PDB file of C-alpha atoms in Angstrom:
ATOM      1  CA  UNK A   1     239.545  63.711 170.021  1.00  0.00           C
ATOM      2  CA  UNK A   2     236.030  64.876 170.662  1.00  0.00           C
ATOM      3  CA  UNK A   3     235.073  65.660 174.108  1.00  0.00           C
ATOM      4  CA  UNK A   4     232.859  63.743 175.913  1.00  0.00           C
ATOM      5  CA  UNK A   5     229.439  64.231 178.629  1.00  0.00           C
ATOM      6  CA  UNK A   6     230.571  60.935 180.528  1.00  0.00           C
ATOM      7  CA  UNK A   7     232.985  58.768 182.772  1.00  0.00           C
ATOM      8  CA  UNK A   8     232.264  55.755 184.271  1.00  0.00           C
ATOM      9  CA  UNK A   9     233.935  54.399 187.218  1.00  0.00           C
ATOM     10  CA  UNK A  10     234.283  50.515 188.253  1.00  0.00           C
ATOM     11  CA  UNK A  11     236.093  49.399 190.914  1.00  0.00           C
ATOM     12  CA  UNK A  12     237.077  47.046 193.718  1.00  0.00           C
ATOM     13  CA  UNK A  13     237.491  50.035 196.527  1.00  0.00           C
ATOM     14  CA  UNK A  14     234.232  49.667 198.550  1.00  0.00           C
ATOM     15  CA  UNK A  15     232.070  52.285 200.004  1.00  0.00           C
ATOM     16  CA  UNK A  16     233.501  52.473 203.680  1.00  0.00           C
ATOM     17  CA  UNK A  17     236.712  54.708 202.867  1.00  0.00           C
ATOM     18  CA  UNK A  18     237.135  57.711 201.005  1.00  0.00           C
ATOM     19  CA  UNK A  19     239.017  56.072 197.498  1.00  0.00           C
ATOM     20  CA  UNK A  20     235.916  56.774 195.495  1.00  0.00           C
ATOM     21  CA  UNK A  21     235.339  60.186 196.797  1.00  0.00           C
ATOM     22  CA  UNK A  22     239.204  60.912 196.056  1.00  0.00           C
ATOM     23  CA  UNK A  23     238.585  59.843 192.555  1.00  0.00           C
ATOM     24  CA  UNK A  24     235.165  61.724 191.919  1.00  0.00           C
ATOM     25  CA  UNK A  25     237.309  65.107 193.575  1.00  0.00           C
ATOM     26  CA  UNK A  26     239.982  64.745 190.888  1.00  0.00           C
ATOM     27  CA  UNK A  27     237.706  64.297 188.031  1.00  0.00           C
ATOM     28  CA  UNK A  28     235.450  67.327 189.374  1.00  0.00           C
ATOM     29  CA  UNK A  29     238.489  69.523 189.605  1.00  0.00           C
ATOM     30  CA  UNK A  30     239.412  68.666 186.257  1.00  0.00           C
ATOM     31  CA  UNK A  31     236.293  68.336 184.196  1.00  0.00           C
ATOM     32  CA  UNK A  32     233.718  69.774 186.292  1.00  0.00           C
ATOM     33  CA  UNK A  33     231.074  69.582 183.584  1.00  0.00           C
ATOM     34  CA  UNK A  34     231.585  65.887 183.146  1.00  0.00           C
ATOM     35  CA  UNK A  35     228.910  63.392 185.076  1.00  0.00           C
ATOM     36  CA  UNK A  36     229.840  60.091 186.670  1.00  0.00           C
ATOM     37  CA  UNK A  37     228.553  56.880 186.459  1.00  0.00           C
ATOM     38  CA  UNK A  38     229.147  54.709 189.401  1.00  0.00           C
ATOM     39  CA  UNK A  39     229.017  51.388 187.687  1.00  0.00           C
ATOM     40  CA  UNK A  40     229.668  49.474 191.166  1.00  0.00           C
ATOM     41  CA  UNK A  41     232.850  49.895 193.695  1.00  0.00           C
ATOM     42  CA  UNK A  42     231.832  46.445 195.543  1.00  0.00           C
ATOM     43  CA  UNK A  43     233.815  44.040 193.198  1.00  0.00           C
ATOM     44  CA  UNK A  44     235.677  41.447 195.690  1.00  0.00           C
ATOM     45  CA  UNK A  45     239.045  42.797 196.452  1.00  0.00           C
ATOM     46  CA  UNK A  46     241.638  42.486 193.808  1.00  0.00           C
ATOM     47  CA  UNK A  47     238.981  40.011 191.735  1.00  0.00           C
ATOM     48  CA  UNK A  48     239.997  41.188 187.996  1.00  0.00           C
ATOM     49  CA  UNK A  49     237.806  38.406 186.342  1.00  0.00           C
ATOM     50  CA  UNK A  50     234.610  39.690 187.942  1.00  0.00           C
ATOM     51  CA  UNK A  51     235.582  43.380 187.434  1.00  0.00           C
ATOM     52  CA  UNK A  52     236.090  42.752 184.012  1.00  0.00           C
ATOM     53  CA  UNK A  53     232.520  40.822 183.420  1.00  0.00           C
ATOM     54  CA  UNK A  54     230.955  43.442 185.393  1.00  0.00           C
ATOM     55  CA  UNK A  55     232.412  45.935 182.929  1.00  0.00           C
ATOM     56  CA  UNK A  56     232.228  44.011 180.001  1.00  0.00           C
ATOM     57  CA  UNK A  57     228.371  43.364 180.636  1.00  0.00           C
ATOM     58  CA  UNK A  58     227.341  46.765 181.613  1.00  0.00           C
ATOM     59  CA  UNK A  59     229.180  49.328 178.943  1.00  0.00           C
ATOM     60  CA  UNK A  60     227.139  48.010 176.186  1.00  0.00           C
ATOM     61  CA  UNK A  61     224.037  50.317 177.686  1.00  0.00           C
ATOM     62  CA  UNK A  62     225.986  53.558 178.603  1.00  0.00           C
ATOM     63  CA  UNK A  63     226.501  56.400 176.743  1.00  0.00           C
ATOM     64  CA  UNK A  64     229.551  57.126 174.938  1.00  0.00           C
ATOM     65  CA  UNK A  65     232.306  57.630 177.892  1.00  0.00           C
ATOM     66  CA  UNK A  66     235.502  57.063 179.398  1.00  0.00           C
ATOM     67  CA  UNK A  67     235.434  54.242 181.141  1.00  0.00           C
ATOM     68  CA  UNK A  68     237.534  53.625 184.172  1.00  0.00           C
ATOM     69  CA  UNK A  69     238.320  50.228 185.099  1.00  0.00           C
ATOM     70  CA  UNK A  70     240.339  49.528 188.646  1.00  0.00           C
ATOM     71  CA  UNK A  71     240.548  46.631 189.932  1.00  0.00           C
ATOM     72  CA  UNK A  72     244.668  46.475 190.556  1.00  0.00           C
ATOM     73  CA  UNK A  73     246.182  43.664 192.852  1.00  0.00           C
ATOM     74  CA  UNK A  74     249.650  44.758 190.865  1.00  0.00           C
ATOM     75  CA  UNK A  75     249.592  48.611 191.676  1.00  0.00           C
ATOM     76  CA  UNK A  76     252.802  50.095 191.791  1.00  0.00           C
ATOM     77  CA  UNK A  77     254.748  47.012 190.119  1.00  0.00           C
ATOM     78  CA  UNK A  78     255.855  46.789 186.431  1.00  0.00           C
ATOM     79  CA  UNK A  79     251.949  46.445 185.134  1.00  0.00           C
ATOM     80  CA  UNK A  80     251.294  49.037 182.853  1.00  0.00           C
ATOM     81  CA  UNK A  81     248.711  51.393 182.788  1.00  0.00           C
ATOM     82  CA  UNK A  82     246.834  51.678 179.528  1.00  0.00           C
ATOM     83  CA  UNK A  83     243.944  53.537 177.945  1.00  0.00           C
ATOM     84  CA  UNK A  84     242.448  51.772 174.999  1.00  0.00           C
ATOM     85  CA  UNK A  85     240.330  53.197 172.039  1.00  0.00           C
ATOM     86  CA  UNK A  86     237.436  51.449 170.435  1.00  0.00           C
ATOM     87  CA  UNK A  87     234.534  52.682 168.419  1.00  0.00           C
ATOM     88  CA  UNK A  88     232.092  52.534 171.414  1.00  0.00           C
ATOM     89  CA  UNK A  89     234.317  54.500 173.811  1.00  0.00           C
ATOM     90  CA  UNK A  90     237.461  54.541 175.533  1.00  0.00           C
ATOM     91  CA  UNK A  91     239.117  52.523 178.479  1.00  0.00           C
ATOM     92  CA  UNK A  92     241.582  53.572 181.427  1.00  0.00           C
ATOM     93  CA  UNK A  93     242.795  51.125 184.012  1.00  0.00           C
ATOM     94  CA  UNK A  94     245.534  48.650 184.700  1.00  0.00           C
ATOM     95  CA  UNK A  95     246.893  45.913 181.651  1.00  0.00           C
ATOM     96  CA  UNK A  96     246.133  43.037 183.957  1.00  0.00           C
ATOM     97  CA  UNK A  97     243.276  41.554 181.717  1.00  0.00           C
ATOM     98  CA  UNK A  98     240.516  43.954 183.527  1.00  0.00           C
ATOM     99  CA  UNK A  99     239.797  45.810 180.242  1.00  0.00           C
ATOM    100  CA  UNK A 100     239.799  44.309 176.961  1.00  0.00           C
ATOM    101  CA  UNK A 101     236.374  41.755 177.729  1.00  0.00           C
ATOM    102  CA  UNK A 102     234.745  45.179 177.796  1.00  0.00           C
ATOM    103  CA  UNK A 103     236.709  46.505 175.059  1.00  0.00           C
ATOM    104  CA  UNK A 104     235.342  43.920 172.726  1.00  0.00           C
ATOM    105  CA  UNK A 105     232.185  44.731 174.036  1.00  0.00           C
ATOM    106  CA  UNK A 106     232.593  48.237 172.422  1.00  0.00           C
ATOM    107  CA  UNK A 107     233.896  46.711 169.199  1.00  0.00           C
ATOM    108  CA  UNK A 108     237.489  45.594 169.674  1.00  0.00           C
ATOM    109  CA  UNK A 109     240.545  48.132 170.425  1.00  0.00           C
ATOM    110  CA  UNK A 110     241.879  50.032 167.510  1.00  0.00           C
ATOM    111  CA  UNK A 111     244.605  51.380 169.217  1.00  0.00           C
ATOM    112  CA  UNK A 112     246.258  51.517 172.906  1.00  0.00           C
ATOM    113  CA  UNK A 113     248.447  53.879 174.708  1.00  0.00           C
ATOM    114  CA  UNK A 114     250.442  53.304 177.761  1.00  0.00           C
ATOM    115  CA  UNK A 115     250.075  56.210 180.448  1.00  0.00           C
ATOM    116  CA  UNK A 116     253.872  57.724 181.350  1.00  0.00           C
ATOM    117  CA  UNK A 117     253.347  60.967 180.256  1.00  0.00           C
ATOM    118  CA  UNK A 118     253.767  63.198 183.580  1.00  0.00           C
ATOM    119  CA  UNK A 119     251.374  65.874 182.261  1.00  0.00           C
ATOM    120  CA  UNK A 120     248.343  63.680 182.235  1.00  0.00           C
ATOM    121  CA  UNK A 121     248.808  62.478 185.917  1.00  0.00           C
ATOM    122  CA  UNK A 122     248.870  63.987 189.111  1.00  0.00           C
ATOM    123  CA  UNK A 123     251.371  66.171 190.262  1.00  0.00           C
ATOM    124  CA  UNK A 124     252.605  63.080 192.607  1.00  0.00           C
ATOM    125  CA  UNK A 125     251.535  59.581 191.975  1.00  0.00           C
ATOM    126  CA  UNK A 126     251.246  57.049 194.907  1.00  0.00           C
ATOM    127  CA  UNK A 127     252.704  53.782 194.401  1.00  0.00           C
ATOM    128  CA  UNK A 128     249.407  52.156 196.122  1.00  0.00           C
ATOM    129  CA  UNK A 129     246.501  54.902 194.596  1.00  0.00           C
ATOM    130  CA  UNK A 130     246.752  54.746 190.672  1.00  0.00           C
ATOM    131  CA  UNK A 131     242.633  55.471 190.929  1.00  0.00           C
ATOM    132  CA  UNK A 132     243.204  58.781 191.832  1.00  0.00           C
ATOM    133  CA  UNK A 133     246.426  59.536 190.662  1.00  0.00           C
ATOM    134  CA  UNK A 134     246.813  57.950 187.163  1.00  0.00           C
ATOM    135  CA  UNK A 135     243.464  56.847 186.122  1.00  0.00           C
ATOM    136  CA  UNK A 136     241.356  59.286 187.002  1.00  0.00           C
ATOM    137  CA  UNK A 137     243.026  62.669 185.717  1.00  0.00           C
ATOM    138  CA  UNK A 138     243.760  60.431 182.863  1.00  0.00           C
ATOM    139  CA  UNK A 139     240.048  60.171 181.910  1.00  0.00           C
ATOM    140  CA  UNK A 140     239.161  63.665 182.946  1.00  0.00           C
ATOM    141  CA  UNK A 141     241.824  64.850 180.298  1.00  0.00           C
ATOM    142  CA  UNK A 142     239.997  62.461 177.980  1.00  0.00           C
ATOM    143  CA  UNK A 143     236.388  63.236 178.582  1.00  0.00           C
ATOM    144  CA  UNK A 144     238.203  67.267 177.696  1.00  0.00           C
ATOM    145  CA  UNK A 145     238.756  66.097 174.613  1.00  0.00           C
ATOM    146  CA  UNK A 146     242.715  65.414 175.158  1.00  0.00           C
ATOM    147  CA  UNK A 147     243.998  63.042 172.426  1.00  0.00           C
ATOM    148  CA  UNK A 148     245.182  59.668 173.786  1.00  0.00           C
ATOM    149  CA  UNK A 149     248.438  60.069 171.844  1.00  0.00           C
ATOM    150  CA  UNK A 150     249.322  62.861 174.065  1.00  0.00           C
ATOM    151  CA  UNK A 151     249.452  60.530 177.333  1.00  0.00           C
ATOM    152  CA  UNK A 152     252.162  58.078 176.477  1.00  0.00           C
ATOM    153  CA  UNK A 153     253.597  55.742 173.784  1.00  0.00           C
ATOM    154  CA  UNK A 154     251.525  53.700 171.461  1.00  0.00           C
ATOM    155  CA  UNK A 155     251.014  50.023 172.813  1.00  0.00           C
ATOM    156  CA  UNK A 156     250.936  47.160 170.415  1.00  0.00           C
ATOM    157  CA  UNK A 157     247.190  45.527 171.311  1.00  0.00           C
ATOM    158  CA  UNK A 158     248.728  41.988 170.789  1.00  0.00           C
ATOM    159  CA  UNK A 159     250.992  42.786 173.689  1.00  0.00           C
ATOM    160  CA  UNK A 160     248.130  43.576 176.091  1.00  0.00           C
ATOM    161  CA  UNK A 161     247.367  41.076 179.071  1.00  0.00           C
ATOM    162  CA  UNK A 162     244.845  38.820 178.406  1.00  0.00           C
ATOM    163  CA  UNK A 163     242.952  37.234 181.155  1.00  0.00           C
ATOM    164  CA  UNK A 164     242.783  33.337 180.560  1.00  0.00           C
ATOM    165  CA  UNK A 165     239.472  31.741 178.896  1.00  0.00           C
ATOM    166  CA  UNK A 166     237.008  30.318 181.447  1.00  0.00           C
ATOM    167  CA  UNK A 167     236.209  26.380 181.003  1.00  0.00           C
ATOM    168  CA  UNK A 168     233.829  25.272 179.001  1.00  0.00           C
ATOM    169  CA  UNK A 169     233.466  21.649 177.922  1.00  0.00           C
ATOM    170  CA  UNK A 170     231.005  19.890 175.754  1.00  0.00           C
ATOM    171  CA  UNK A 171     230.153  16.446 176.845  1.00  0.00           C
ATOM    172  CA  UNK A 172     227.783  13.624 176.381  1.00  0.00           C
ATOM    173  CA  UNK A 173     224.369  15.203 177.040  1.00  0.00           C
ATOM    174  CA  UNK A 174     225.534  18.036 178.294  1.00  0.00           C
ATOM    175  CA  UNK A 175     228.293  20.328 179.202  1.00  0.00           C
ATOM    176  CA  UNK A 176     230.702  21.862 182.203  1.00  0.00           C
ATOM    177  CA  UNK A 177     231.270  25.630 182.686  1.00  0.00           C
ATOM    178  CA  UNK A 178     232.669  27.775 184.700  1.00  0.00           C
ATOM    179  CA  UNK A 179     230.709  29.810 187.027  1.00  0.00           C
ATOM    180  CA  UNK A 180     231.924  33.463 185.637  1.00  0.00           C
ATOM    181  CA  UNK A 181     229.875  35.417 188.428  1.00  0.00           C
ATOM    182  CA  UNK A 182     227.425  35.376 191.109  1.00  0.00           C
ATOM    183  CA  UNK A 183     225.172  38.443 191.484  1.00  0.00           C
ATOM    184  CA  UNK A 184     223.524  40.016 194.270  1.00  0.00           C
ATOM    185  CA  UNK A 185     220.525  37.520 194.111  1.00  0.00           C
ATOM    186  CA  UNK A 186     222.744  34.275 194.342  1.00  0.00           C
ATOM    187  CA  UNK A 187     221.881  33.903 190.867  1.00  0.00           C
ATOM    188  CA  UNK A 188     225.154  31.829 189.167  1.00  0.00           C
ATOM    189  CA  UNK A 189     226.241  32.661 185.681  1.00  0.00           C
ATOM    190  CA  UNK A 190     227.945  30.187 183.560  1.00  0.00           C
ATOM    191  CA  UNK A 191     230.618  30.770 180.508  1.00  0.00           C
ATOM    192  CA  UNK A 192     228.124  28.875 178.286  1.00  0.00           C
ATOM    193  CA  UNK A 193     225.920  29.803 175.323  1.00  0.00           C
ATOM    194  CA  UNK A 194     222.460  29.359 175.255  1.00  0.00           C
ATOM    195  CA  UNK A 195     222.485  26.891 172.281  1.00  0.00           C
ATOM    196  CA  UNK A 196     223.822  24.599 174.813  1.00  0.00           C
ATOM    197  CA  UNK A 197     220.672  24.482 176.230  1.00  0.00           C
ATOM    198  CA  UNK A 198     219.187  22.319 173.533  1.00  0.00           C
ATOM    199  CA  UNK A 199     221.442  19.586 174.706  1.00  0.00           C
ATOM    200  CA  UNK A 200     220.219  19.413 178.316  1.00  0.00           C
ATOM    201  CA  UNK A 201     216.332  18.827 177.439  1.00  0.00           C
ATOM    202  CA  UNK A 202     213.172  20.628 179.361  1.00  0.00           C
ATOM    203  CA  UNK A 203     214.335  18.942 182.610  1.00  0.00           C
ATOM    204  CA  UNK A 204     218.304  19.227 183.114  1.00  0.00           C
ATOM    205  CA  UNK A 205     220.433  17.945 186.302  1.00  0.00           C
ATOM    206  CA  UNK A 206     222.102  20.661 187.444  1.00  0.00           C
ATOM    207  CA  UNK A 207     225.354  19.293 189.631  1.00  0.00           C
ATOM    208  CA  UNK A 208     223.202  16.255 189.941  1.00  0.00           C
ATOM    209  CA  UNK A 209     220.199  17.879 191.436  1.00  0.00           C
ATOM    210  CA  UNK A 210     216.564  18.427 189.286  1.00  0.00           C
ATOM    211  CA  UNK A 211     215.870  21.690 187.283  1.00  0.00           C
ATOM    212  CA  UNK A 212     213.517  22.851 185.024  1.00  0.00           C
ATOM    213  CA  UNK A 213     214.553  25.131 181.675  1.00  0.00           C
ATOM    214  CA  UNK A 214     212.785  28.327 181.735  1.00  0.00           C
ATOM    215  CA  UNK A 215     212.821  31.908 180.846  1.00  0.00           C
ATOM    216  CA  UNK A 216     212.712  33.547 184.196  1.00  0.00           C
ATOM    217  CA  UNK A 217     212.519  32.583 188.105  1.00  0.00           C
ATOM    218  CA  UNK A 218     209.058  32.030 188.534  1.00  0.00           C
ATOM    219  CA  UNK A 219     208.753  28.877 185.839  1.00  0.00           C
ATOM    220  CA  UNK A 220     210.075  27.053 188.506  1.00  0.00           C
ATOM    221  CA  UNK A 221     208.243  25.908 191.463  1.00  0.00           C
ATOM    222  CA  UNK A 222     209.235  27.977 194.966  1.00  0.00           C
ATOM    223  CA  UNK A 223     212.613  27.150 196.021  1.00  0.00           C
ATOM    224  CA  UNK A 224     213.428  24.590 193.069  1.00  0.00           C
ATOM    225  CA  UNK A 225     216.509  25.156 190.307  1.00  0.00           C
ATOM    226  CA  UNK A 226     215.652  26.987 186.942  1.00  0.00           C
ATOM    227  CA  UNK A 227     218.249  27.282 184.087  1.00  0.00           C
ATOM    228  CA  UNK A 228     217.653  30.113 182.085  1.00  0.00           C
ATOM    229  CA  UNK A 229     219.287  32.911 179.681  1.00  0.00           C
ATOM    230  CA  UNK A 230     220.223  35.690 181.548  1.00  0.00           C
ATOM    231  CA  UNK A 231     220.494  39.401 180.742  1.00  0.00           C
ATOM    232  CA  UNK A 232     223.512  39.064 179.511  1.00  0.00           C
ATOM    233  CA  UNK A 233     222.728  36.357 177.076  1.00  0.00           C
ATOM    234  CA  UNK A 234     224.789  33.475 179.055  1.00  0.00           C
ATOM    235  CA  UNK A 235     223.218  30.510 180.704  1.00  0.00           C
ATOM    236  CA  UNK A 236     222.858  31.054 184.796  1.00  0.00           C
ATOM    237  CA  UNK A 237     220.994  29.028 187.449  1.00  0.00           C
ATOM    238  CA  UNK A 238     218.809  30.526 189.742  1.00  0.00           C
ATOM    239  CA  UNK A 239     216.414  29.892 192.852  1.00  0.00           C
ATOM    240  CA  UNK A 240     212.753  30.834 192.830  1.00  0.00           C
ATOM    241  CA  UNK A 241     212.881  32.815 195.681  1.00  0.00           C
ATOM    242  CA  UNK A 242     216.184  31.573 197.125  1.00  0.00           C
ATOM    243  CA  UNK A 243     220.081  31.966 196.159  1.00  0.00           C
ATOM    244  CA  UNK A 244     221.517  29.030 193.478  1.00  0.00           C
ATOM    245  CA  UNK A 245     225.005  29.750 194.668  1.00  0.00           C
ATOM    246  CA  UNK A 246     224.085  28.661 198.546  1.00  0.00           C
ATOM    247  CA  UNK A 247     221.919  25.732 197.371  1.00  0.00           C
ATOM    248  CA  UNK A 248     225.038  24.280 195.287  1.00  0.00           C
ATOM    249  CA  UNK A 249     227.620  25.535 197.137  1.00  0.00           C
ATOM    250  CA  UNK A 250     229.373  27.885 193.787  1.00  0.00           C
ATOM    251  CA  UNK A 251     231.627  30.606 193.687  1.00  0.00           C
ATOM    252  CA  UNK A 252     233.048  32.350 190.722  1.00  0.00           C
ATOM    253  CA  UNK A 253     236.041  29.914 189.269  1.00  0.00           C
ATOM    254  CA  UNK A 254     234.160  26.939 190.287  1.00  0.00           C
ATOM    255  CA  UNK A 255     232.880  24.169 187.730  1.00  0.00           C
ATOM    256  CA  UNK A 256     229.534  23.143 187.415  1.00  0.00           C
ATOM    257  CA  UNK A 257     227.748  20.307 185.155  1.00  0.00           C
ATOM    258  CA  UNK A 258     224.787  20.138 183.537  1.00  0.00           C
ATOM    259  CA  UNK A 259     223.335  17.271 181.848  1.00  0.00           C
ATOM    260  CA  UNK A 260     219.959  15.988 180.413  1.00  0.00           C
ATOM    261  CA  UNK A 261     218.604  13.365 182.952  1.00  0.00           C
ATOM    262  CA  UNK A 262     219.164  10.563 180.673  1.00  0.00           C
ATOM    263  CA  UNK A 263     222.474  11.238 179.676  1.00  0.00           C
ATOM    264  CA  UNK A 264     224.955   8.165 179.820  1.00  0.00           C
TER     265      UNK A 264
END
């Protein structure tokens, strides 16, 4: 494959240890001209669904790249390490559902391989640090123009691990949706498409509390709830000048009901 100038990193490694620097170092030693974009290293530890959402909502805005995702509570077990080829870029990481939403955002998986060739990995592979010893070296070699087919055997895309679909229930006068993410500002993103807002009217009830439908945070009075379509194109809830997640006591995976005020 043609070389690419970019690698992106999305992990749950945090910033207090040397884990991220070690991955950067491996990439720099193998592909010194490649530039690295750090998407985030603050995914909650082991939260595969949050990592998948961050990755999927970010990669469409990045240059063509090798995207490394490492949120990997199963590291060192029988779970596979994989590389995925899509029309919009390559993805490298564990086969635990983390990569597939991003692959869909980049046009869908056209081929996949399991990362087993020792020549593509670190000389010694730790059982607990595949980001450094498997995924970073593979990403560097792919960015340098290596063929995914040389990294290991082909994998049937139909056998890749998929995350469970988030909950979304249409109900009389509204809907109940799973909280996909809570961002740094406390805004609550739901597994709901914008068309569902047509069913709840201009002044819906969010978890039984009054809200307004708006286009941005300032469309609600200070301290009040606003229901809007966020930058990822999904329904979200915010508080003008506050944190909706705190006001509504919500976390990713919780369910939230949005209804028209006159719904039965």
